[in-house]
Coordinates of N, CA and C in Angstrom, one line a residue:
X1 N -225.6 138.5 74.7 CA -226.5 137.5 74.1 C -225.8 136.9 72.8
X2 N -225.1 137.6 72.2 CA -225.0 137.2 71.1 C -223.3 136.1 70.7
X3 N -222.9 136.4 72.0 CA -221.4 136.1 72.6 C -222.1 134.2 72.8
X4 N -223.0 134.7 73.7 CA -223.4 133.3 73.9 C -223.8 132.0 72.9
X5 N -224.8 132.9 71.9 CA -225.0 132.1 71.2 C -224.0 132.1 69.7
X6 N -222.9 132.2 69.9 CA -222.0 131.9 68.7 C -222.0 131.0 68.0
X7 N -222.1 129.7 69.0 CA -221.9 128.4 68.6 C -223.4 128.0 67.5
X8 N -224.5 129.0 67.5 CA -225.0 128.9 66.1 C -224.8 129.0 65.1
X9 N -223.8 129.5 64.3 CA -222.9 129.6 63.2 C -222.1 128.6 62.9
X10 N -221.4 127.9 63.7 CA -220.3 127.1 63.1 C -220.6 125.7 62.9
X11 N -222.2 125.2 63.9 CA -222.9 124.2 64.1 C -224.0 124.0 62.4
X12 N -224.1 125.2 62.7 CA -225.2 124.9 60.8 C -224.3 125.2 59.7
X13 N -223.2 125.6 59.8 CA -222.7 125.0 58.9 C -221.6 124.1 58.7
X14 N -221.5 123.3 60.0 CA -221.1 122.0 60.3 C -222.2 121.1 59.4
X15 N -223.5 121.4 59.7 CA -224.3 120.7 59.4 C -224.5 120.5 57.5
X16 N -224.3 122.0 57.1 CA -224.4 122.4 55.3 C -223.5 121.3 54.8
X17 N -222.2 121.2 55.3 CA -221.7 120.0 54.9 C -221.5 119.0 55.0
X18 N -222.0 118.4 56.2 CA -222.4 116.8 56.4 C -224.1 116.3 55.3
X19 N -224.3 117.6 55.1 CA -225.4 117.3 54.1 C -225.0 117.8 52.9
X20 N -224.0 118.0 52.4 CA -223.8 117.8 50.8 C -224.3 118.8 50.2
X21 N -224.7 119.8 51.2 CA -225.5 120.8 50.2 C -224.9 121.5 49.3
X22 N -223.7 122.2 49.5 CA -223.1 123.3 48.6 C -222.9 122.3 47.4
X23 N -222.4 121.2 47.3 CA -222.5 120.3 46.0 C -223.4 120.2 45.3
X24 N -224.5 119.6 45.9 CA -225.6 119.7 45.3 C -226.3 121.1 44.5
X25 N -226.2 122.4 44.6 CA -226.3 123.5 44.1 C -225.5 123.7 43.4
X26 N -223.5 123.7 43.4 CA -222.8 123.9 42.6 C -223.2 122.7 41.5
X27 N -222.8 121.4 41.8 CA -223.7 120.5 40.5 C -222.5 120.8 39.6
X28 N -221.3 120.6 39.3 CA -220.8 120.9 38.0 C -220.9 122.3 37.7
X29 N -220.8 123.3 38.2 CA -220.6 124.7 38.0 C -221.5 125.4 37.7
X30 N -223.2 125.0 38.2 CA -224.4 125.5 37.4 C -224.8 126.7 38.2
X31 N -224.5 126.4 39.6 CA -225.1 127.1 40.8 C -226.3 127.8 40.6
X32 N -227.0 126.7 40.1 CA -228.5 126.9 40.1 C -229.1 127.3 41.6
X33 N -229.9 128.6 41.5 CA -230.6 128.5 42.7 C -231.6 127.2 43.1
X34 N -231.8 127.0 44.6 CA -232.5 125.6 44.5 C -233.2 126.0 45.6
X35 N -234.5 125.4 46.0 CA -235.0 125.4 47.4 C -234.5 124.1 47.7
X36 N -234.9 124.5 49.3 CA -234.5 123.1 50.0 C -235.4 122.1 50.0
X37 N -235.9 121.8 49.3 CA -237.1 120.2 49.1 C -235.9 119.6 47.6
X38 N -235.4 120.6 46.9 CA -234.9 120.4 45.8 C -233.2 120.1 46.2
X39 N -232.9 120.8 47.2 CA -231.7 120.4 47.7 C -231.6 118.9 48.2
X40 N -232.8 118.4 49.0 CA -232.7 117.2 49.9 C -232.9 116.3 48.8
X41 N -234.1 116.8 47.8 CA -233.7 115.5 46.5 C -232.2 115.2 46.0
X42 N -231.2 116.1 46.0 CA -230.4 115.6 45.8 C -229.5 115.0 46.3
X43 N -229.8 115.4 47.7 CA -228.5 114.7 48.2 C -229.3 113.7 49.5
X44 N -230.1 113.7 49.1 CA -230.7 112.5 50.2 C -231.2 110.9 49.2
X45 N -230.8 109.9 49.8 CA -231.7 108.8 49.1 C -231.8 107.5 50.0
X46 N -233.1 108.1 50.8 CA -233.7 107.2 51.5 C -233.6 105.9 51.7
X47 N -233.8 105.3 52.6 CA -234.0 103.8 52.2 C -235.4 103.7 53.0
X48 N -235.7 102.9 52.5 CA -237.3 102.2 52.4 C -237.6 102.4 53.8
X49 N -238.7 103.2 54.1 CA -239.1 103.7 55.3 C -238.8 104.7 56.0
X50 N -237.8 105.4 55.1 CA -237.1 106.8 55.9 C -237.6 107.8 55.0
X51 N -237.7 108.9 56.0 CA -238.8 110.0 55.1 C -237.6 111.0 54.4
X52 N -238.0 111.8 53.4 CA -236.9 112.5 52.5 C -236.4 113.6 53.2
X53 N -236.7 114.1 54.5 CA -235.9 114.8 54.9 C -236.7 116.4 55.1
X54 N -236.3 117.2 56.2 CA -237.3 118.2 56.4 C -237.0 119.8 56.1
X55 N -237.7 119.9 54.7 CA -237.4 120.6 53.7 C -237.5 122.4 54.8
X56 N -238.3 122.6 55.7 CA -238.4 123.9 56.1 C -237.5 123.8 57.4
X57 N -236.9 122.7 58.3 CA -235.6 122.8 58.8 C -234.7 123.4 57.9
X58 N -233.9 122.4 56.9 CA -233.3 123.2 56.1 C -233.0 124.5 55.3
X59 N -234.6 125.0 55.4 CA -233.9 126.5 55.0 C -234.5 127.2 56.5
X60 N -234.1 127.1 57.3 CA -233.8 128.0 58.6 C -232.9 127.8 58.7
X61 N -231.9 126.9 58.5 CA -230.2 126.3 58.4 C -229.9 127.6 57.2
X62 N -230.9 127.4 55.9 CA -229.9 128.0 54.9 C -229.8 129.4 55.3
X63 N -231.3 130.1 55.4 CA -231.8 131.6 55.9 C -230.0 131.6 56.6
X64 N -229.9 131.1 58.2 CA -229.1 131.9 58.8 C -227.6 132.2 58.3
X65 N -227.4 131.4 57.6 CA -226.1 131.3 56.6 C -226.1 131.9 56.0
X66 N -227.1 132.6 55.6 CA -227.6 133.3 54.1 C -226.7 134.6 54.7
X67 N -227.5 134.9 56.3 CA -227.2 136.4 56.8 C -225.6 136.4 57.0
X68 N -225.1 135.3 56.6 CA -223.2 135.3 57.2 C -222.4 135.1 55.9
X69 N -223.4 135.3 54.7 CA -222.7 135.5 53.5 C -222.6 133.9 52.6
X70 N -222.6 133.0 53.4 CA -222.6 131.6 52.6 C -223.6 131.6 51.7
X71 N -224.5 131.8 51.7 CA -225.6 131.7 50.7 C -226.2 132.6 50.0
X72 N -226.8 132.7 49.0 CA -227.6 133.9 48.5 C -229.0 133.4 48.5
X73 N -229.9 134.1 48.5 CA -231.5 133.7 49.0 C -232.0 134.8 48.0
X74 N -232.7 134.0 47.1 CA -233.7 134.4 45.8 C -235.3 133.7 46.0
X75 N -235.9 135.3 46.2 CA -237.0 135.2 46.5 C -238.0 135.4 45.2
X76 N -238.4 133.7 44.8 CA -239.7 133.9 43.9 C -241.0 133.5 44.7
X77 N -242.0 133.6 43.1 CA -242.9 133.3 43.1 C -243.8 134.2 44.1
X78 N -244.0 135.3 44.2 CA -244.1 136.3 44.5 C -244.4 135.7 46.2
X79 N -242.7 135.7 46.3 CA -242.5 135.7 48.3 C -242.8 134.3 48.6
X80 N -243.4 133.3 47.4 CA -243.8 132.1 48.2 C -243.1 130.7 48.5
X81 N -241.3 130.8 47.3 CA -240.7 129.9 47.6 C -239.4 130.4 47.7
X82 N -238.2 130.2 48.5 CA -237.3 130.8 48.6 C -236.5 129.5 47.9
X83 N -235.3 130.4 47.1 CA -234.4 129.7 46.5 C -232.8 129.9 46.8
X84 N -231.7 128.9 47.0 CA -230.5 129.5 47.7 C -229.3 129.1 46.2
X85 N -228.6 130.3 46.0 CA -227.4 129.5 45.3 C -225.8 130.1 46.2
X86 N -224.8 129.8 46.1 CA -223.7 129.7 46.9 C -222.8 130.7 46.0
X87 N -222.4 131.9 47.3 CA -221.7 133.2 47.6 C -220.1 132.7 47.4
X88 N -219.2 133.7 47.1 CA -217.8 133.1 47.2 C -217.4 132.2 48.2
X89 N -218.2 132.8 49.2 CA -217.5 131.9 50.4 C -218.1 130.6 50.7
X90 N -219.7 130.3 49.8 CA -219.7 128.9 49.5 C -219.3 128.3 48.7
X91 N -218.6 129.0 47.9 CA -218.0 128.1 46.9 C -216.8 127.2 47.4
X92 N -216.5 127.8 48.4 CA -215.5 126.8 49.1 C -215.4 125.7 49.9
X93 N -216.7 125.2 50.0 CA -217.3 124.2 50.4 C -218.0 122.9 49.4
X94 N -217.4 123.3 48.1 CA -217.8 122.7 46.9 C -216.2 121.6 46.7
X95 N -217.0 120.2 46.9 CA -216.0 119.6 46.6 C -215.3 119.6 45.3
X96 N -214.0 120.1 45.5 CA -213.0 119.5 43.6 C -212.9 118.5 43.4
X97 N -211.9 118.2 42.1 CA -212.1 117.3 41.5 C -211.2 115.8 42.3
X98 N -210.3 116.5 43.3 CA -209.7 115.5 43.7 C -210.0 115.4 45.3
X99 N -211.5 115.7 45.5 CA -212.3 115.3 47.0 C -211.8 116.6 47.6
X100 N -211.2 117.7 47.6 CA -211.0 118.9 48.6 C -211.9 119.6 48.8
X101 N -212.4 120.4 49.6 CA -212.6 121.4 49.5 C -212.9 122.4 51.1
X102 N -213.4 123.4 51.9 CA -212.9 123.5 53.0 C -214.0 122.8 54.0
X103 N -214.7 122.1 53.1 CA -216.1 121.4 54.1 C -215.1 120.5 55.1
X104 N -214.0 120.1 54.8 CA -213.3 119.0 55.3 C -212.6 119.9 57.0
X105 N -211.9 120.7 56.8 CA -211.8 121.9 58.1 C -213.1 122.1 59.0
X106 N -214.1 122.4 58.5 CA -214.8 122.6 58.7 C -215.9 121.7 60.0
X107 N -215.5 120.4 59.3 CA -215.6 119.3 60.1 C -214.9 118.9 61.0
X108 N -213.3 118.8 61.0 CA -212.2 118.5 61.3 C -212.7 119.1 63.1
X109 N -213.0 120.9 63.1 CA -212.6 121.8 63.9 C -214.2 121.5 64.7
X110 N -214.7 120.3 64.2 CA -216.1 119.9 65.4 C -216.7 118.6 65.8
X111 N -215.4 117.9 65.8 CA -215.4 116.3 65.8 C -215.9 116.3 67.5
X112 N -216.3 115.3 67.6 CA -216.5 115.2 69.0 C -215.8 115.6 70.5
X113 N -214.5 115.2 70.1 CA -213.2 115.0 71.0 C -212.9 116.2 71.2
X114 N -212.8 117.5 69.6 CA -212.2 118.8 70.2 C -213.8 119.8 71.0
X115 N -214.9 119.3 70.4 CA -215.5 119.7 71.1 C -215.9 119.4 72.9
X116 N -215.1 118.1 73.0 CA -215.1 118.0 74.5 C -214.2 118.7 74.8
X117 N -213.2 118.9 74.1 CA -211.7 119.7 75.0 C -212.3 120.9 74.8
X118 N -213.1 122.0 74.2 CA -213.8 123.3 74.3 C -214.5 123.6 75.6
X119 N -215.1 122.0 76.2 CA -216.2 122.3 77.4 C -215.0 122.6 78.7
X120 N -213.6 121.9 78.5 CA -212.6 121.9 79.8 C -211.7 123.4 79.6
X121 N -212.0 124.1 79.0 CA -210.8 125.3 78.5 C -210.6 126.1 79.6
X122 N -212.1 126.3 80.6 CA -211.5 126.9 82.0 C -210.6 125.6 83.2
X123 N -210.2 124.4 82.7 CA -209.7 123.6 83.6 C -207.8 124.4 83.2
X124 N -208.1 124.8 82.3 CA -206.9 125.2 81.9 C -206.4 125.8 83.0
X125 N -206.9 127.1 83.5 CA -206.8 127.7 84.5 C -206.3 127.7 86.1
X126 N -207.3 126.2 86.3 CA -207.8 125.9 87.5 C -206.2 124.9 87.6
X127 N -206.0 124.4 86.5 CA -204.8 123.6 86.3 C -204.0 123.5 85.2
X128 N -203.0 124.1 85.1 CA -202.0 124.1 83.7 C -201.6 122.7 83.8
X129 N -201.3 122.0 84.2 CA -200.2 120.5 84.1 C -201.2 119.7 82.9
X130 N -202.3 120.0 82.6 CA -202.9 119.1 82.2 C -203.7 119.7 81.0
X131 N -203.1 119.6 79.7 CA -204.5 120.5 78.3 C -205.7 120.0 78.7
X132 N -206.4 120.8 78.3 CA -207.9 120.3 78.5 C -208.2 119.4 77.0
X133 N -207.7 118.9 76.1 CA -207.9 118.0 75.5 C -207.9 116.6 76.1
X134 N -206.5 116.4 77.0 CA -206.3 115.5 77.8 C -207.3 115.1 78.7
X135 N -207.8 116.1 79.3 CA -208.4 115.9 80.9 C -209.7 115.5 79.8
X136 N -210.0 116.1 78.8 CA -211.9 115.4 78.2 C -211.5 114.2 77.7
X137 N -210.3 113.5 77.1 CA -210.3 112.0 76.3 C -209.3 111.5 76.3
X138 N -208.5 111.8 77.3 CA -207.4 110.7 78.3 C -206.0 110.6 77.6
X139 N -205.8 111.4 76.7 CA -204.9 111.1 75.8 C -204.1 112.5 75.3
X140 N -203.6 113.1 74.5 CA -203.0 114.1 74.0 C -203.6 113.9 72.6
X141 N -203.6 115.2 71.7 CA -204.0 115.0 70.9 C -203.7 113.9 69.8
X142 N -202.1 114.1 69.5 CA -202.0 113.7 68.6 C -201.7 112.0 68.7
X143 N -201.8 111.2 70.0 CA -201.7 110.2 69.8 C -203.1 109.6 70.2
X144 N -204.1 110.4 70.2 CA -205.5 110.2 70.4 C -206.1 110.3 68.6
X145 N -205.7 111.0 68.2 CA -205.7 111.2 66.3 C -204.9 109.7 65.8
X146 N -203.8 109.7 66.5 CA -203.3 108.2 65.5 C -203.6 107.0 65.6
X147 N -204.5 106.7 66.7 CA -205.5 105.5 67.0 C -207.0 105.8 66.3
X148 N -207.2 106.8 65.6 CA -208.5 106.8 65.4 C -208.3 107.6 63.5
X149 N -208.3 106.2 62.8 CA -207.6 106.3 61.8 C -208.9 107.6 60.7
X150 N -210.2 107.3 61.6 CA -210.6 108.3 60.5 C -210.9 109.7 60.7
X151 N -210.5 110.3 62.3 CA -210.5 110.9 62.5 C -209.1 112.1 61.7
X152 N -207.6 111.0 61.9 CA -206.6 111.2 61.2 C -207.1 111.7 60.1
X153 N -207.6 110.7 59.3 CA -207.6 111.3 57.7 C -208.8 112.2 57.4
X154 N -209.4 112.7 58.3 CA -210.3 113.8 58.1 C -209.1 115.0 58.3
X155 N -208.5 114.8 59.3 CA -207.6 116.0 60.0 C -206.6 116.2 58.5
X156 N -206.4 115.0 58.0 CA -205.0 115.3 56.7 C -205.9 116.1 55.4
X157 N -206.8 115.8 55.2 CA -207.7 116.2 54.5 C -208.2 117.4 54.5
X158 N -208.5 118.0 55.7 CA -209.2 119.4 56.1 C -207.8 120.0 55.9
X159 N -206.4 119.4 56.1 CA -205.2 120.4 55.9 C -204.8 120.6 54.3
X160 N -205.0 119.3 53.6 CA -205.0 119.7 52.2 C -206.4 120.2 51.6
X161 N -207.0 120.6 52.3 CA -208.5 121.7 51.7 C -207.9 122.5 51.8
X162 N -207.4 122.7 53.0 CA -206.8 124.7 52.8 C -205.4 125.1 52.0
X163 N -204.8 123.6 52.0 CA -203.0 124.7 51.8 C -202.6 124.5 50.5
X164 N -203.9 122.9 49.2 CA -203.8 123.2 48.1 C -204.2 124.5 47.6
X165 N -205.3 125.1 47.9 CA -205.7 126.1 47.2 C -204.8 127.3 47.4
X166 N -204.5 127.2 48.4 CA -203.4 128.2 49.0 C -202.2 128.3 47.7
X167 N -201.7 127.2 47.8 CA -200.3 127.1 47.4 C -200.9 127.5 45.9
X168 N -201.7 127.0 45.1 CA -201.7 126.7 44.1 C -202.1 128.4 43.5
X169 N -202.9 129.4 44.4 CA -202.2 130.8 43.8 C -201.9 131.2 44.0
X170 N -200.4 131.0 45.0 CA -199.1 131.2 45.1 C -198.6 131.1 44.2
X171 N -198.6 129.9 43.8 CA -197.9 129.6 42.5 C -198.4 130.4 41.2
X172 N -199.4 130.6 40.8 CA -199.6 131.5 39.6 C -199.3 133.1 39.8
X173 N -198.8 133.6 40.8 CA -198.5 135.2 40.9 C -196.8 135.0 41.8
X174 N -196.3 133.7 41.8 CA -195.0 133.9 42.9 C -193.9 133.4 42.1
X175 N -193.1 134.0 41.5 CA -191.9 133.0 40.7 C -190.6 133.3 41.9
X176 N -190.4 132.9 43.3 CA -189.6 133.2 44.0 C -189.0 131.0 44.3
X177 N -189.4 130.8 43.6 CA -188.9 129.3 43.7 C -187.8 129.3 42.7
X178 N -187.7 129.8 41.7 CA -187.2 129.9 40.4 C -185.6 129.8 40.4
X179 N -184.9 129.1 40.3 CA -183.8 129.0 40.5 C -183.0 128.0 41.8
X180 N -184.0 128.0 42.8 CA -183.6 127.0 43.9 C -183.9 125.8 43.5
X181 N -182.2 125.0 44.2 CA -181.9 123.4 43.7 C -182.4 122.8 45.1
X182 N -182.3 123.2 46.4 CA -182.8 122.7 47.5 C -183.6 123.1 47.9
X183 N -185.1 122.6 48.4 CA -186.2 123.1 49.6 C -186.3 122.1 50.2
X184 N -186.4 122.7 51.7 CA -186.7 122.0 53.1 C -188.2 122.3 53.6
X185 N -188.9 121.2 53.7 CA -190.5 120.9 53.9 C -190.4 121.0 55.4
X186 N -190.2 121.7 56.4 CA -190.4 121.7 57.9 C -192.0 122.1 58.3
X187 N -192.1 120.6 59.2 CA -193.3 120.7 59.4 C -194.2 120.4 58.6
X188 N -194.0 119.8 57.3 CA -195.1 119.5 56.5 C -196.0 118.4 57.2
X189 N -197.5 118.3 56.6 CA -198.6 117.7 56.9 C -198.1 116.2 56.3
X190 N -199.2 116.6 54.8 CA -199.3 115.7 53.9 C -198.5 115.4 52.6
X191 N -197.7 116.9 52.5 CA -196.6 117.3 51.8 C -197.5 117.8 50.4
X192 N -198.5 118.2 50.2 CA -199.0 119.0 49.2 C -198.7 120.0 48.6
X193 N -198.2 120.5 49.2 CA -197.6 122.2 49.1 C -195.7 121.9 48.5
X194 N -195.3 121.2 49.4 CA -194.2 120.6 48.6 C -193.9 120.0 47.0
X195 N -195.1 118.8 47.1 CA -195.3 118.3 45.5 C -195.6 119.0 45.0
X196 N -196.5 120.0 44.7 CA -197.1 121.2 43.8 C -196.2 121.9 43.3
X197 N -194.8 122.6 44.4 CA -193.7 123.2 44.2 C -193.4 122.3 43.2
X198 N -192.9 121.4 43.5 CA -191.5 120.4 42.4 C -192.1 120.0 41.6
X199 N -193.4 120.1 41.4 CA -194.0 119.8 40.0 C -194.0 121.3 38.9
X200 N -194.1 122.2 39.7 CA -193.9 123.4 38.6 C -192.0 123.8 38.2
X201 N -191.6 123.5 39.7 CA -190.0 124.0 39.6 C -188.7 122.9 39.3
X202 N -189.1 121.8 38.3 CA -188.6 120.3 38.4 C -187.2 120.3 38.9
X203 N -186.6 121.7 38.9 CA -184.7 122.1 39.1 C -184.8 121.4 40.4
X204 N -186.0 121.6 41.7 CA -186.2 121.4 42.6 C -185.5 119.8 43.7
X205 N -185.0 120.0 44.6 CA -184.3 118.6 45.1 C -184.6 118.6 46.3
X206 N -185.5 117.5 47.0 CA -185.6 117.5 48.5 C -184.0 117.2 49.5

């Protein structure tokens, strides 16, 4: 049972960050606990005729995240309003200052397209000549990404969510750069991890 229903974990909080929530709670570093009527105030703004959004869906979204560690669930008002603020591991879904953060992966890994290539993964079997990316949207990945410019820059994006933070405390515990006049970037993405380097090790020469 529980094999089956997997796909409820990665879909709510597919969903936490297409709704802005972990922002809206971090707020500038306050991580105020918030209920969710108080969450959708913030990050919802209606337009004329659209209702604010459904405050007790949202915390059955938050509750089950809660139980997977994203959230913490603060229970006032003796039991009568539940309040959520964000665990280490939501904090990484809190946009920085320069638009990162891992909500961008997060999304990246449930776009439509890789979700159709998930439904063919037994065609794999039945036929190797053909990825099951291919056989769901006619194309191969990566020239199916370079026609679909915002799909690309989600995918460049969700890569610098994870490999600045990465690099960057690398860099404060790694002095193994120290002294090298050449590095070779193979395989780089966006080249973040590169610039970061040559900005701390200026000796540095592509």
């Amino acid at each position: 049972m529980e094999l089956a229903n997997m796909i409820s974990v990665p879909m709510p909080l597919n969903a936490v960050v297409k709704l802005k929530v972990a922002d809206a709670i971090w707020e500038g570093g306050s991580n105020t606990p918030l209920s969710p009527a108080e969450i959708l105030a913030k990050t919802r703004r209606p337009l004329e005729g659209e209702g604010v959004g459904d405050a007790e869906n949202l915390q059955r979204i938050l509750r089950m995240l809660t139980s997977y560690g994203v959230f913490e669930e603060h229970i006032v008002d003796d039991g009568f309003q539940r309040r959520y603020s964000l665990t280490e591991v939501g904090k990484t879904l809190v946009t920085e200052e320069n638009g990162l953060s891992y909500g961008s992966y997060v999304l990246q890994h449930h776009q439509d397209a890789l979700m159709r290539a998930w439904t063919m993964v037994h065609e794999a079997v039945n036929d190797s000549s053909t990825e099951p990316f291919v056989k769901a949207n006619g194309e191969p990945a990566y020239d199916y990404y370079g026609k679909k410019l915002e799909m690309n820059s989600l995918m460049l994006n969700a890569m610098s969510g994870v490999s600045v933070p990465f690099m960057k405390a690398i860099l404060e515990g790694y002095d193994g750069f120290q002294g090298v006049k050449t590095l070779v970037d193979v395989g780089g993405g966006g080249g973040d991890c590169l610039k970061m380097i040559m900005e701390k090790h200026s000796s540095i020469q592509l």
